[in-house]
Tab-separated table of C-alpha atoms and ligand atoms in Angstrom:
chain	number	residue	atom	x	y	z
A	1	MET	CA	0.189	0.169	0.213
A	2	TYR	CA	1.167	3.685	-0.901
A	3	ASP	CA	0.807	6.488	1.565
A	4	VAL	CA	0.465	9.088	-1.471
A	5	ALA	CA	-0.466	8.625	-5.329
A	6	ILE	CA	0.292	11.717	-7.029
A	7	VAL	CA	-1.515	12.142	-10.547
A	8	GLY	CA	0.748	14.102	-13.001
A	9	ALA	CA	4.226	15.001	-13.039
A	10	GLY	CA	4.029	18.599	-14.295
A	11	PRO	CA	5.929	21.320	-11.961
A	12	ALA	CA	3.133	20.944	-9.039
A	13	GLY	CA	3.308	17.023	-8.959
A	14	ALA	CA	7.079	16.428	-9.632
A	15	THR	CA	7.984	18.856	-6.801
A	16	LEU	CA	5.582	17.192	-4.394
A	17	ALA	CA	7.010	13.843	-5.251
A	18	ARG	CA	10.518	15.089	-4.368
A	19	LEU	CA	9.635	16.824	-1.327
A	20	LEU	CA	7.866	13.727	0.151
A	21	SER	CA	10.647	11.406	-0.941
A	22	GLY	CA	12.061	9.690	2.261
A	23	ARG	CA	8.932	10.587	4.363
A	24	CYS	CA	6.651	7.982	3.035
A	25	ARG	CA	5.833	5.621	0.259
A	26	VAL	CA	5.121	7.467	-3.011
A	27	LEU	CA	3.375	6.440	-6.224
A	28	LEU	CA	3.878	8.892	-9.007
A	29	LEU	CA	1.447	8.631	-12.275
A	30	HIS	CA	3.632	10.181	-14.939
A	31	CYS	CA	1.625	10.482	-18.299
A	32	GLN	CA	4.263	12.489	-20.156
A	33	ARG	CA	2.860	14.921	-22.704
A	34	LYS	CA	4.557	18.159	-24.325
A	35	LYS	CA	2.954	20.763	-22.559
A	36	CYS	CA	1.818	23.852	-24.685
A	37	CYS	CA	3.173	26.546	-22.795
A	38	GLY	CA	4.849	30.197	-22.910
A	39	GLY	CA	7.733	29.244	-21.060
A	40	ILE	CA	8.187	32.366	-18.972
A	41	LEU	CA	9.251	32.351	-15.422
A	42	ALA	CA	7.921	35.329	-13.741
A	43	PRO	CA	9.488	36.820	-10.692
A	44	GLU	CA	7.041	34.865	-8.396
A	45	SER	CA	8.249	31.637	-9.969
A	46	GLN	CA	11.987	32.801	-9.542
A	47	LYS	CA	11.347	33.301	-5.865
A	48	MET	CA	9.766	29.811	-5.533
A	49	LEU	CA	12.702	28.194	-7.020
A	50	THR	CA	14.849	30.009	-4.586
A	51	LYS	CA	12.779	29.013	-1.971
A	52	LEU	CA	12.887	25.322	-2.959
A	53	ASP	CA	16.811	25.711	-3.165
A	54	LEU	CA	16.698	25.005	-7.005
A	55	VAL	CA	19.315	26.494	-9.158
A	56	LEU	CA	18.173	26.439	-13.020
A	57	PRO	CA	20.550	24.597	-15.314
A	58	HIS	CA	21.988	26.001	-18.234
A	59	GLU	CA	20.134	23.564	-20.739
A	60	VAL	CA	16.498	24.967	-19.466
A	61	LEU	CA	17.489	28.443	-20.573
A	62	VAL	CA	16.707	29.909	-24.159
A	63	ASN	CA	17.348	33.352	-25.320
A	64	PRO	CA	16.791	36.119	-25.338
A	65	GLN	CA	15.961	36.828	-21.394
A	66	PRO	CA	13.404	39.447	-21.618
A	67	PHE	CA	13.672	42.548	-19.533
A	68	ALA	CA	10.538	44.440	-20.871
A	69	VAL	CA	7.053	43.385	-21.436
A	70	ALA	CA	5.233	45.326	-24.289
A	71	VAL	CA	1.886	45.824	-23.958
A	72	TRP	CA	0.026	46.205	-27.365
A	73	ASP	CA	-3.716	47.226	-27.525
A	74	LEU	CA	-4.519	45.973	-31.124
A	75	GLN	CA	-7.941	48.015	-31.446
A	76	SER	CA	-6.360	51.623	-30.231
A	77	GLN	CA	-3.016	50.612	-31.564
A	78	LEU	CA	-1.462	51.805	-28.599
A	79	VAL	CA	1.824	50.274	-27.176
A	80	ARG	CA	3.611	50.794	-23.748
A	81	ARG	CA	6.565	48.921	-22.448
A	82	TYR	CA	7.226	48.284	-18.952
A	83	ALA	CA	10.143	46.822	-17.143
A	84	ARG	CA	9.926	43.204	-16.050
A	85	GLN	CA	12.418	40.459	-15.452
A	86	TYR	CA	11.539	37.441	-16.725
A	87	ILE	CA	13.400	34.054	-17.469
A	88	ASN	CA	12.983	32.370	-20.691
A	89	ILE	CA	12.867	28.521	-20.713
A	90	ASN	CA	12.355	25.405	-22.677
A	91	ARG	CA	9.316	24.277	-20.964
A	92	ASN	CA	9.561	20.457	-21.746
A	93	THR	CA	13.463	20.598	-20.604
A	94	PHE	CA	12.254	22.453	-17.446
A	95	ASP	CA	9.704	19.822	-16.920
A	96	HIS	CA	12.095	16.935	-17.403
A	97	TRP	CA	14.614	18.575	-15.112
A	98	LEU	CA	11.773	18.753	-12.339
A	99	VAL	CA	11.557	15.003	-12.671
A	100	SER	CA	15.081	14.092	-12.831
A	101	LEU	CA	15.390	15.562	-9.209
A	102	ILE	CA	12.927	12.930	-7.767
A	103	PRO	CA	14.717	10.377	-5.707
A	104	SER	CA	14.557	6.841	-6.532
A	105	ASP	CA	12.518	5.831	-3.668
A	106	VAL	CA	9.521	7.455	-5.479
A	107	ASP	CA	7.677	4.813	-7.497
A	108	ILE	CA	7.557	6.696	-10.963
A	109	ARG	CA	5.079	4.830	-13.521
A	110	GLN	CA	5.905	6.342	-16.966
A	111	GLY	CA	2.958	6.696	-19.300
A	112	ALA	CA	0.482	5.738	-16.592
A	113	VAL	CA	-2.894	7.460	-17.058
A	114	TYR	CA	-5.143	7.790	-13.855
A	115	ARG	CA	-8.775	6.627	-14.552
A	116	HIS	CA	-10.668	6.686	-11.534
A	117	SER	CA	-10.712	5.576	-7.698
A	118	GLN	CA	-12.900	3.342	-5.498
A	119	TYR	CA	-13.329	3.869	-1.775
A	120	SER	CA	-11.997	0.449	-0.315
A	121	ASP	CA	-12.353	1.293	3.541
A	122	LYS	CA	-11.787	4.354	5.761
A	123	ASN	CA	-8.043	4.019	5.669
A	124	GLY	CA	-7.801	4.464	2.074
A	125	PHE	CA	-8.962	3.590	-1.388
A	126	GLU	CA	-8.003	1.860	-4.565
A	127	ILE	CA	-6.913	3.752	-7.720
A	128	PHE	CA	-7.227	2.403	-11.160
A	129	PHE	CA	-4.923	3.704	-14.123
A	130	VAL	CA	-3.854	2.376	-17.482
A	131	GLU	CA	-0.194	1.260	-17.795
A	132	HIS	CA	1.282	-0.477	-20.992
A	133	ASN	CA	-2.258	-0.523	-22.431
A	134	GLU	CA	-3.529	-2.389	-19.485
A	135	ILE	CA	-5.840	-1.458	-16.394
A	136	ARG	CA	-3.625	-1.690	-13.263
A	137	SER	CA	-4.858	-0.612	-9.530
A	138	GLU	CA	-2.900	0.087	-6.203
A	139	ARG	CA	-4.212	0.687	-2.724
A	140	VAL	CA	-3.275	4.250	-1.571
A	141	ARG	CA	-4.081	6.251	1.881
A	142	PHE	CA	-4.225	9.664	0.204
A	143	LEU	CA	-4.565	10.941	-3.503
A	144	VAL	CA	-3.211	14.079	-5.060
A	145	GLY	CA	-4.544	15.489	-8.112
A	146	ALA	CA	-1.695	17.386	-9.716
A	147	ASP	CA	-3.214	16.773	-13.380
A	148	GLY	CA	-3.506	20.444	-14.705
A	149	SER	CA	-6.491	22.262	-16.151
A	150	PHE	CA	-8.241	19.058	-17.397
A	151	SER	CA	-7.786	17.207	-14.007
A	152	THR	CA	-9.713	13.813	-13.958
A	153	VAL	CA	-9.286	14.068	-10.262
A	154	ARG	CA	-11.023	17.203	-9.835
A	155	ARG	CA	-13.812	16.218	-11.966
A	156	GLU	CA	-14.347	12.944	-10.165
A	157	PHE	CA	-14.126	14.271	-6.482
A	158	PHE	CA	-15.019	17.841	-6.772
A	159	ALA	CA	-17.654	18.290	-9.542
A	160	ASP	CA	-19.653	20.298	-7.284
A	161	CYS	CA	-16.936	23.200	-7.172
A	162	PRO	CA	-17.415	25.728	-9.661
A	163	SER	CA	-14.763	25.206	-12.313
A	164	PRO	CA	-12.756	28.237	-13.582
A	165	LYS	CA	-13.334	29.647	-16.816
A	166	ARG	CA	-12.065	27.354	-19.534
A	167	TYR	CA	-9.942	28.503	-22.401
A	168	THR	CA	-8.383	26.644	-25.318
A	169	ALA	CA	-4.943	28.113	-25.761
A	170	PHE	CA	-3.350	27.967	-29.299
A	171	GLN	CA	0.348	28.684	-30.051
A	172	GLU	CA	2.267	28.709	-33.393
A	173	TRP	CA	5.842	28.555	-33.810
A	174	PHE	CA	7.245	30.831	-36.479
A	175	GLU	CA	10.663	31.457	-37.834
A	176	LEU	CA	11.790	34.855	-36.416
A	177	GLN	CA	13.469	36.252	-39.297
A	178	VAL	CA	10.419	35.521	-41.459
A	179	VAL	CA	7.930	37.196	-39.035
A	180	LEU	CA	10.116	40.298	-39.326
A	181	SER	CA	10.909	39.960	-43.142
A	182	LYS	CA	8.758	42.781	-44.303
A	183	ASN	CA	10.345	45.000	-42.037
A	184	SER	CA	7.796	47.701	-42.085
A	185	THR	CA	6.424	47.434	-38.673
A	186	GLN	CA	6.052	50.714	-36.755
A	187	THR	CA	4.948	49.748	-33.477
A	188	GLY	CA	8.071	50.500	-31.555
A	189	ILE	CA	8.291	47.009	-30.135
A	190	ASP	CA	11.563	45.244	-29.988
A	191	PHE	CA	10.016	41.865	-31.158
A	192	GLN	CA	13.536	40.180	-30.913
A	193	ASN	CA	13.577	40.809	-27.163
A	194	ASP	CA	10.526	41.661	-25.619
A	195	TYR	CA	7.653	39.708	-24.288
A	196	VAL	CA	4.493	40.965	-25.997
A	197	GLY	CA	1.289	41.252	-24.366
A	198	ILE	CA	-1.785	41.716	-26.956
A	199	PHE	CA	-5.054	42.623	-26.207
A	200	ASP	CA	-8.342	42.820	-28.645
A	201	SER	CA	-11.650	42.307	-27.312
A	202	ASP	CA	-12.685	41.273	-30.996
A	203	ILE	CA	-10.545	38.239	-30.654
A	204	THR	CA	-10.798	37.293	-26.725
A	205	ASP	CA	-11.809	38.544	-23.259
A	206	PHE	CA	-8.226	37.337	-22.296
A	207	TYR	CA	-5.360	38.096	-24.098
A	208	ALA	CA	-2.522	36.824	-26.824
A	209	TRP	CA	1.116	36.806	-26.644
A	210	MET	CA	4.435	36.653	-28.579
A	211	ILE	CA	7.498	35.185	-26.843
A	212	PRO	CA	10.765	35.274	-28.868
A	213	LYS	CA	12.688	31.754	-28.303
A	214	ASN	CA	16.067	31.362	-29.959
A	215	GLU	CA	15.508	31.662	-33.736
A	216	HIS	CA	11.808	31.458	-33.445
A	217	LEU	CA	8.937	33.478	-32.411
A	218	ILE	CA	5.747	31.933	-30.479
A	219	LEU	CA	2.376	33.611	-31.361
A	220	GLY	CA	-0.130	32.290	-28.681
A	221	SER	CA	-3.447	33.147	-27.826
A	222	ALA	CA	-6.239	32.094	-25.349
A	223	ILE	CA	-9.763	32.006	-26.708
A	224	PRO	CA	-12.850	31.219	-24.516
A	225	ASN	CA	-14.078	27.721	-24.944
A	226	GLY	CA	-17.369	27.624	-27.055
A	227	ASN	CA	-15.616	29.890	-29.780
A	228	LYS	CA	-14.208	28.885	-33.360
A	229	THR	CA	-10.774	29.119	-32.106
A	230	ARG	CA	-8.953	28.635	-35.486
A	231	GLU	CA	-11.227	31.231	-37.182
A	232	LEU	CA	-10.431	33.787	-34.542
A	233	VAL	CA	-6.754	32.984	-34.681
A	234	GLU	CA	-6.730	33.430	-38.268
A	235	ARG	CA	-8.513	36.702	-38.182
A	236	PHE	CA	-6.052	37.588	-35.331
A	237	LYS	CA	-3.097	36.781	-37.639
A	238	ALA	CA	-4.512	38.843	-40.379
A	239	LYS	CA	-4.800	41.979	-38.214
A	240	LEU	CA	-1.287	41.586	-37.159
A	241	CYS	CA	-0.254	41.086	-40.761
A	242	ASN	CA	-1.800	44.691	-41.316
A	243	THR	CA	0.767	45.914	-38.937
A	244	GLY	CA	3.692	44.861	-41.071
A	245	LEU	CA	4.329	41.351	-39.705
A	246	HIS	CA	4.548	38.146	-41.731
A	247	PHE	CA	2.742	35.090	-40.189
A	248	ASP	CA	2.103	33.032	-43.109
A	249	PHE	CA	4.183	29.841	-42.369
A	250	PRO	CA	4.148	28.225	-38.880
A	251	VAL	CA	6.903	25.801	-38.368
A	252	TYR	CA	4.948	24.274	-35.450
A	253	ARG	CA	1.416	24.330	-33.974
A	254	GLU	CA	0.361	23.213	-30.392
A	255	ALA	CA	-2.871	23.484	-28.344
A	256	GLY	CA	-3.983	23.089	-24.759
A	257	SER	CA	-6.538	23.795	-22.239
A	258	LEU	CA	-6.300	26.756	-19.606
A	259	PHE	CA	-8.016	27.506	-16.462
A	260	ARG	CA	-9.007	31.304	-15.684
A	261	PRO	CA	-10.249	31.496	-12.079
A	262	LEU	CA	-12.605	34.806	-12.226
A	263	ASN	CA	-14.538	33.659	-8.827
A	264	PRO	CA	-12.418	32.670	-5.705
A	265	PHE	CA	-14.829	29.889	-4.975
A	266	SER	CA	-13.487	27.837	-8.208
A	267	VAL	CA	-10.106	27.526	-6.162
A	268	CYS	CA	-10.464	24.023	-4.751
A	269	LEU	CA	-7.788	22.562	-2.519
A	270	GLY	CA	-9.267	19.329	-1.733
A	271	SER	CA	-10.844	17.363	1.021
A	272	ASP	CA	-9.949	14.759	3.968
A	273	ARG	CA	-8.245	12.382	1.598
A	274	VAL	CA	-8.077	13.816	-1.829
A	275	PHE	CA	-5.968	17.008	-2.425
A	276	LEU	CA	-5.411	19.246	-5.664
A	277	ILE	CA	-2.437	21.131	-6.218
A	278	GLY	CA	-1.159	23.557	-9.013
A	279	GLU	CA	-3.573	24.357	-11.840
A	280	ALA	CA	-6.065	21.483	-11.067
A	281	ALA	CA	-6.721	23.392	-7.940
A	282	GLY	CA	-7.516	26.664	-10.113
A	283	LEU	CA	-4.357	28.369	-8.880
A	284	ILE	CA	-3.189	30.165	-11.995
A	285	SER	CA	-3.036	34.003	-12.562
A	286	PRO	CA	-6.648	35.328	-13.976
A	287	SER	CA	-4.654	37.986	-15.548
A	288	SER	CA	-1.562	36.602	-17.160
A	289	ALA	CA	-2.134	32.782	-17.174
A	290	GLU	CA	1.355	32.614	-15.117
A	291	GLY	CA	0.934	29.434	-13.325
A	292	ILE	CA	4.139	27.774	-12.615
A	293	SER	CA	4.801	29.798	-9.365
A	294	SER	CA	1.427	28.474	-7.658
A	295	ALA	CA	2.202	24.932	-9.117
A	296	LEU	CA	5.605	25.102	-7.175
A	297	ALA	CA	4.110	26.928	-4.000
A	298	SER	CA	1.197	24.610	-3.742
A	299	ALA	CA	3.353	21.640	-3.985
A	300	TYR	CA	5.594	23.070	-1.414
A	301	TYR	CA	2.982	24.026	1.023
A	302	LEU	CA	1.047	20.746	0.886
A	303	ALA	CA	4.268	18.883	1.375
A	304	GLN	CA	4.893	20.953	4.630
A	305	THR	CA	1.507	19.841	6.211
A	306	PHE	CA	2.570	15.858	5.776
A	307	SER	CA	2.944	13.812	9.032
A	308	SER	CA	2.493	10.365	10.227
A	309	GLN	CA	-1.276	11.178	10.155
A	310	GLY	CA	-1.334	12.264	6.353
A	311	PHE	CA	-2.097	15.543	5.037
A	312	ASN	CA	-3.509	18.214	6.851
A	313	LEU	CA	-6.390	20.096	4.908
A	314	ASP	CA	-6.628	23.236	7.513
A	315	ALA	CA	-3.035	23.722	7.442
A	316	TYR	CA	-2.904	23.548	3.628
A	317	ARG	CA	-5.426	25.954	3.366
A	318	LYS	CA	-3.654	28.291	5.886
A	319	ASN	CA	-0.340	27.926	4.010
A	320	LEU	CA	-1.842	29.056	0.959
A	321	ARG	CA	-3.664	32.006	2.198
A	322	LEU	CA	-1.408	34.630	0.994
A	323	LEU	CA	-1.212	33.139	-2.507
A	324	ARG	CA	-5.192	32.845	-2.464
A	325	TRP	CA	-5.197	36.606	-1.513
A	326	GLN	CA	-2.953	37.393	-4.253
A	327	LEU	CA	-5.122	35.694	-6.779
A	328	LEU	CA	-8.015	37.396	-5.359
A	329	LEU	CA	-6.279	40.798	-6.143
A	330	LYS	CA	-5.779	39.804	-9.662
A	331	MET	CA	-9.542	38.876	-9.951
A	332	VAL	CA	-10.139	42.194	-8.584
A	333	LYS	CA	-7.929	43.971	-11.321
A	334	ILE	CA	-9.378	42.130	-14.160
A	335	PRO	CA	-11.942	44.851	-15.045
A	336	VAL	CA	-9.358	47.590	-15.010
A	337	MET	CA	-6.889	45.612	-17.270
A	338	PHE	CA	-9.076	44.007	-19.466
A	339	TYR	CA	-11.861	46.360	-20.156
A	340	PRO	CA	-10.657	48.316	-23.340
A	341	TRP	CA	-11.728	51.713	-22.215
A	342	CYS	CA	-9.883	51.496	-18.752
A	343	ARG	CA	-6.855	49.914	-20.545
A	344	LYS	CA	-6.735	52.556	-22.791
A	345	GLN	CA	-6.638	55.247	-20.287
A	346	ILE	CA	-3.729	53.724	-18.387
A	347	MET	CA	-1.863	53.164	-21.382
A	348	PHE	CA	-2.377	56.595	-22.566
A	349	SER	CA	-1.315	57.885	-19.115
A	350	GLY	CA	1.908	55.839	-19.389
A	351	LEU	CA	1.747	55.256	-15.660
A	352	THR	CA	5.112	53.091	-14.773
A	353	ALA	CA	5.910	52.537	-18.554
A	354	LEU	CA	9.563	52.822	-19.744
A	355	ASP	CA	8.272	55.130	-22.692
A	356	ARG	CA	6.390	57.423	-20.367
A	357	PRO	CA	5.402	60.633	-22.425
A	358	SER	CA	7.380	63.575	-20.894
B	401	FAD	C1	-0.406	28.278	-23.602
B	401	FAD	C2	-0.087	28.270	-22.134
B	401	FAD	C3	0.797	29.036	-22.102
B	401	FAD	C4	1.247	29.315	-20.442
B	401	FAD	N1	2.404	30.008	-20.304
B	401	FAD	C5	2.806	30.075	-19.159
B	401	FAD	C6	3.953	30.880	-18.845
B	401	FAD	O1	4.869	31.423	-19.751
B	401	FAD	N2	4.548	30.717	-17.565
B	401	FAD	C7	3.693	30.249	-16.658
B	401	FAD	O2	4.260	30.363	-15.247
B	401	FAD	N3	2.633	29.592	-16.823
B	401	FAD	C8	2.159	29.350	-18.034
B	401	FAD	N4	1.036	28.735	-18.212
B	401	FAD	C9	0.273	28.069	-17.218
B	401	FAD	C10	1.100	26.768	-16.824
B	401	FAD	O3	1.727	26.113	-17.909
B	401	FAD	C11	0.467	25.910	-15.781
B	401	FAD	O4	-0.168	26.631	-14.820
B	401	FAD	C12	1.417	24.960	-15.104
B	401	FAD	O5	2.088	24.005	-16.069
B	401	FAD	C13	0.468	23.993	-14.180
B	401	FAD	O6	1.422	23.311	-13.532
B	401	FAD	P1	0.736	21.703	-13.009
B	401	FAD	O7	1.803	20.749	-12.592
B	401	FAD	O8	-0.335	22.000	-11.951
B	401	FAD	O9	-0.198	21.188	-14.111
B	401	FAD	P2	0.521	20.649	-15.747
B	401	FAD	O10	2.108	21.252	-16.035
B	401	FAD	O11	-0.699	20.840	-16.753
B	401	FAD	O12	0.969	19.328	-15.727
B	401	FAD	C14	-0.034	18.251	-15.230
B	401	FAD	C15	0.573	16.796	-15.545
B	401	FAD	O13	-0.502	15.872	-15.430
B	401	FAD	C16	-0.417	15.172	-16.424
B	401	FAD	N5	-1.728	14.236	-16.497
B	401	FAD	C17	-3.039	14.879	-16.821
B	401	FAD	N6	-3.959	14.103	-16.623
B	401	FAD	C18	-3.442	12.768	-16.070
B	401	FAD	C19	-4.081	11.601	-15.764
B	401	FAD	N7	-5.380	11.352	-16.077
B	401	FAD	N8	-2.909	10.538	-15.633
B	401	FAD	C20	-1.799	10.974	-15.518
B	401	FAD	N9	-1.396	12.004	-15.684
B	401	FAD	C21	-1.947	13.136	-16.151
B	401	FAD	C22	-0.234	15.875	-17.791
B	401	FAD	O14	0.189	15.070	-18.966
B	401	FAD	C23	0.963	16.735	-17.232
B	401	FAD	O15	2.188	16.028	-17.342
B	401	FAD	C24	0.663	28.669	-19.511
B	401	FAD	C25	-0.285	27.819	-19.806
B	401	FAD	C26	-0.815	27.583	-21.391
B	401	FAD	C27	-1.800	26.560	-21.580
């Protein structure tokens, strides 16, 4: 019998497995898929890595390291650049690195996909998963859902908890030189070095982004579910082409789902025996979709509550209080950032911008 089964080995699950190693018997279901992600480590993620005593290895980094975020309002054609220190990473290499740090006493089942559980007695339950095309089962005392925005564990155990708003994230990779080949864009954005956030309420009520990655440029957008994603993305690209950029020949396309918690009740941390961490819990920024920091933080704070009795839900909630307040603050700020009129006024004023009008 295992003490803890963790479903998913993204940043949240891999970190929790590493922190529980040596303290209890851990089973990690690691169904590895390439994650569709911008691969930007915001200052909050950098702080969490420091807290976890982790130093990024060289092979995780990609060029350039952006020192500015350019905010581009496509409808009003306003652009402002703000100073921010991000770390630009290869997201897959980052995930592999976190898994490589897990000590060998953790039983990692590569390719195993969690299906469902059955309560067997008051001490635990039996979990069922697919491994090597066969249904397997194991008995466990506690179950942790670290299975991201499409969490099976969340849907199985916490269907009553309101789901965060769902988006389809779509990313295309282009040759940077081809994007800039017309050489006629007048936006003032440094596309080779800036992280660009693009707002256009005709396309999405969230945002789109451009991120340079070595010789490539990622163009991504988050479109609310229920819309025709590809149609909107094509319309969006046509608008960008009108500004002098060239988005005709993607070298690679990827898509994924994304949670956006717009209501504090959509954050769900678990119950007595089943816990959620990372994006499965709804812990992701509703203003920027930055979620690696809260994946790391929730794993760290849940691990802190572990004793011979198991996890402590109240202590986990308490540990996450500050993070939840920060998320709430971001939810409150949404109308200011995402309502076109308010955003225009702020951008027009140039408040805190690098290119503030004198
Ligand atoms: C397009 C896009 C861009 C993003 N860009 C950024 C960014 O630049 N910076 C940032 O900080 N955040 C970004 N995010 C958010 C960030 O990727 C997530 O918040 C973060 O990955 C959450 O980590 P996690 O460990 O909770 O979940 P995930 O990273 O999603 O990991 C979940 C893991 O569980 C596995 N899994 C799922 N179901 C099962 C199952 N049934 N059985 C076994 N395993 C399962 C998955 O394969 C995956 O490996 C972005 C998200 C998207 C969609």
